[in-house]
C-alpha positions in Angstrom: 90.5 92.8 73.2 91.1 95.5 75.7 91.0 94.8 79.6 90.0 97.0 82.3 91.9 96.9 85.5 89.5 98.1 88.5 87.4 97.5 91.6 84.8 98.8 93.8 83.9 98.0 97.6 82.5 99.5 100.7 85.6 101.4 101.2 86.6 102.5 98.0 82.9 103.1 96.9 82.3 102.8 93.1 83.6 105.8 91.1 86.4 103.7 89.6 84.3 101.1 87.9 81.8 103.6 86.8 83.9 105.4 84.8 85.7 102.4 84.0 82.1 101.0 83.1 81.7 104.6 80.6 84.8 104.0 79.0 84.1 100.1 77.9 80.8 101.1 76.4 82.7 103.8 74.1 85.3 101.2 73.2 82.5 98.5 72.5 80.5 101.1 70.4 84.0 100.9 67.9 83.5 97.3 67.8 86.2 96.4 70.6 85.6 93.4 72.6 86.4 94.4 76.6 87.1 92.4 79.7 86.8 93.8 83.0 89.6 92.4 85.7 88.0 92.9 89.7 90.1 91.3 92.3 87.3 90.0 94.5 83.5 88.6 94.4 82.2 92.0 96.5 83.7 93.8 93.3 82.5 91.6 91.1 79.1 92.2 93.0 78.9 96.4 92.8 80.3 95.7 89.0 77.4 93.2 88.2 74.4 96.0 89.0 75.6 98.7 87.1 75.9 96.7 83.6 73.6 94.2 81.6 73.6 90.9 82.0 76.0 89.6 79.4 77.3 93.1 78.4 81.1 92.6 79.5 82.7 89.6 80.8 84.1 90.2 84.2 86.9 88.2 86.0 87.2 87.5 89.5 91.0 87.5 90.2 90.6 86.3 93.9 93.5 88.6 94.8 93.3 91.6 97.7 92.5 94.9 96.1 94.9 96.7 98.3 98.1 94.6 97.4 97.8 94.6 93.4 101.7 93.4 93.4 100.3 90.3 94.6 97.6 89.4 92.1 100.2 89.9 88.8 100.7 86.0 88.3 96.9 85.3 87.7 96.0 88.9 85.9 99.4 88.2 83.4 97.7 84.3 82.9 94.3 86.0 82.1 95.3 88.7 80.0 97.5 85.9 78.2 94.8 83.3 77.8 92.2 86.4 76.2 94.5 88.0 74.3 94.5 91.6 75.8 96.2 93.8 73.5 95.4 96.7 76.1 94.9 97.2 79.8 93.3 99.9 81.4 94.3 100.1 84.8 92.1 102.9 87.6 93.2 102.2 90.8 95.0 104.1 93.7 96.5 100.3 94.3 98.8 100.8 92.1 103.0 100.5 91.6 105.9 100.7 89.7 106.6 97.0 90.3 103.0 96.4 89.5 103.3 98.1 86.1 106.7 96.8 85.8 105.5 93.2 86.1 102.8 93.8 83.2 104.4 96.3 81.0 105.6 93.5 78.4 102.4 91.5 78.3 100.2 93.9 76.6 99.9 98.7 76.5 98.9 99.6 79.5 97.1 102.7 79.7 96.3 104.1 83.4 94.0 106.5 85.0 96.3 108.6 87.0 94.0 111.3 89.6 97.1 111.7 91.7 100.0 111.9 90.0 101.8 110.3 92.8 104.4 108.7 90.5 106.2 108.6 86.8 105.0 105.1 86.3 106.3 102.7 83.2 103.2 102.8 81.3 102.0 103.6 77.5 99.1 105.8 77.9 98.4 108.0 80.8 95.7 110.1 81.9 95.9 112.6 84.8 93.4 114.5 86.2 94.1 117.5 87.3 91.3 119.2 89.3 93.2 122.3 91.1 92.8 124.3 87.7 89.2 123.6 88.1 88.2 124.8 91.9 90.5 128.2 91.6 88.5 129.1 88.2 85.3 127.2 88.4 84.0 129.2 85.7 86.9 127.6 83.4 86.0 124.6 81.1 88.0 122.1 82.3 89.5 119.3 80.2 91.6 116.4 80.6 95.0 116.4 80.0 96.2 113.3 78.0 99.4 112.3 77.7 100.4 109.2 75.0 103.8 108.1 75.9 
């Protein structure tokens, strides 16, 4: 089982979740069951029109998306009870004590656009875009990092 970590609302919009949404269909195309973790019903909401009904089971964590230290007591419980080997985590939210607080419950893998931090996690992904707008005739690819 792999878990994805992520939310969308009127403020943050919805590119998180859609690549997030991108990603699960690859991982369900090898056969991989995934669960996707929103912290709140207007997530759950923006979530619900972009997939198929029944295509991924999504969980309401009734947390505040901006405080993701505060929601790790019901995410750890939920990852527990479905046996998440993995969690994908895309989410500007995020913190060391966050990661810290989840780093022996399952791999966490994170979707890292800002490189704000060295966080404690297995797999990271950073974007880098600068690369990109100085030479936009340059394919760009992501730079993957397994730790």
């Amino acid at each position: 089982m792999i878990g994805i970590r992520a939310d969308a609302n009127s403020i943050i919009a919805t590119g998180h979740v859609m690549r997030c949404i991108s990603i699960a269909r690859a991982i369900k195309s090898l056969g991989e069951d995934v669960t996707f973790f929103v912290a709140d019903d207007e997530s759950l909401k923006l979530l619900g029109g972009s997939i198929t009904e029944n295509e991924f089971e999504v969980v309401v964590l009734g947390t505040d998306w901006q405080n993701m230290d505060s929601e790790s007591e019901p995410l750890i419980n939920e990852l527990v009870t479905r046996n998440v080997k993995t969690l994908l985590v895309d989410s500007y939210q995020v913190t060391r004590t966050y990661f810290d607080k989840l780093k022996d419950v399952c791999r966490i893998a994170y979707l890292d656009d800002l490189s704000r931090e060295a966080y404690p996690v297995n797999v990271l992904r950073v974007e880098f875009y600068s690369n990109q707008i100085e030479n936009p005739q340059q394919d760009w690819q992501p730079n993957f990092l397994d730790l």
